[in-house]
PDB file of C-alpha atoms in Angstrom:
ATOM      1  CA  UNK X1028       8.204  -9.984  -5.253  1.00 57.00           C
ATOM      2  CA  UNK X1029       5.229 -12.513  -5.332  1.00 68.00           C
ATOM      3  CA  UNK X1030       2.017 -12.095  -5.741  1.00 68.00           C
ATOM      4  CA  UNK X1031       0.885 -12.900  -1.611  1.00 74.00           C
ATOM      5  CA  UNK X1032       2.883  -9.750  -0.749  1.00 80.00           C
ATOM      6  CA  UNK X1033       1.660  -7.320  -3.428  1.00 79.00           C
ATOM      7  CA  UNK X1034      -1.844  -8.286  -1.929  1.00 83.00           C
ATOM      8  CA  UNK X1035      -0.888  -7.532   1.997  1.00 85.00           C
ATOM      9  CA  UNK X1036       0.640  -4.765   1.041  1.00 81.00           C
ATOM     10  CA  UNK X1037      -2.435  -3.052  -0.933  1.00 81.00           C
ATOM     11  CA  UNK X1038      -4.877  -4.276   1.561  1.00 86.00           C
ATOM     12  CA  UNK X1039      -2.367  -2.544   4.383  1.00 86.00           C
ATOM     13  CA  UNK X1040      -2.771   0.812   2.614  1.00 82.00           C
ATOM     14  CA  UNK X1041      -6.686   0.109   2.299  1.00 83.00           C
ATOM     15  CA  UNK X1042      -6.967  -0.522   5.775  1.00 89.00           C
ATOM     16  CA  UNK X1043      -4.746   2.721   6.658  1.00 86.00           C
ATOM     17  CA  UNK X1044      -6.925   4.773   4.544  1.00 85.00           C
ATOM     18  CA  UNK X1045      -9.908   3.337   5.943  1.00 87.00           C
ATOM     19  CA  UNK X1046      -9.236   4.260   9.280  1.00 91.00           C
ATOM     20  CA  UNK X1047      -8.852   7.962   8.547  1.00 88.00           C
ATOM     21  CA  UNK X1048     -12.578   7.755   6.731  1.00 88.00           C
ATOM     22  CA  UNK X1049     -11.020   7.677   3.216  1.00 81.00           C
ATOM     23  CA  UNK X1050     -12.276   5.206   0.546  1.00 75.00           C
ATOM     24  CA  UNK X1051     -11.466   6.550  -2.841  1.00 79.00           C
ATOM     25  CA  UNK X1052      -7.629   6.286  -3.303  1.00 78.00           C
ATOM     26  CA  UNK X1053      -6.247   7.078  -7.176  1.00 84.00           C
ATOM     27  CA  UNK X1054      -4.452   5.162  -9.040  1.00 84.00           C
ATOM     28  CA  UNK X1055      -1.220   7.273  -8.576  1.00 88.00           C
ATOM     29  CA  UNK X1056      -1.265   7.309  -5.203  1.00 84.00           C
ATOM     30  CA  UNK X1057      -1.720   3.195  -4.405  1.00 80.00           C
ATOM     31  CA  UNK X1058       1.470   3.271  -6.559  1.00 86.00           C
ATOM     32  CA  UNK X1059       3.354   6.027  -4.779  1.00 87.00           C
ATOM     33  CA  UNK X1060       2.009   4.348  -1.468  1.00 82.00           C
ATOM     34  CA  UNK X1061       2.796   0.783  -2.804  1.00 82.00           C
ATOM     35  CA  UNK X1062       6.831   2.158  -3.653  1.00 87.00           C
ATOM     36  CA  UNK X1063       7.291   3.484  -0.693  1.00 85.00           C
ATOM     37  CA  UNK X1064       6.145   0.340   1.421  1.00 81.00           C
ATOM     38  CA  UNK X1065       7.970  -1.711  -1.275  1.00 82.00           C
ATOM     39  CA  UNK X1066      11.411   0.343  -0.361  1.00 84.00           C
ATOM     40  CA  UNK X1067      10.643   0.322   3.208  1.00 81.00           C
ATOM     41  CA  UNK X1068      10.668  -3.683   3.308  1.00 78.00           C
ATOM     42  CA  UNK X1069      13.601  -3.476   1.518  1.00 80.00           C
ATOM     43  CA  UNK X1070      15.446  -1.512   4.314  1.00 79.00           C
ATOM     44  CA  UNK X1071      14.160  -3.657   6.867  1.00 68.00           C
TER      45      UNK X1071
END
C-alpha cells in the first residue's frame, strides 16, 4: 500500500474521532482502526 493512502486513511479515523469529541486515540487502537479500514478496502 503506498504511503498517500496510509495518510487518508489515518486522517479518516482522526476526523471520525473528532466528530464524536475524542482527541486522544492509543496507539493500539489507530492500528486496530487502521486493519480494519485496510481489510475493508480490500473487500471493496
Amino acid at each position: 500500500m503506498e504511503k498517500k493512502n496510509i495518510i487518508e486513511i489515518i486522517n479518516f479515523i482522526d476526523n471520525e474521532f473528532q466528530k464524536y469529541g475524542v482527541h486522544f486515540i492509543s496507539q493500539e487502537s489507530y492500528e486496530m482502526l487502521y486493519n480494519l479500514v485496510l481489510l475493508e478496502s480490500h473487500l471493496k
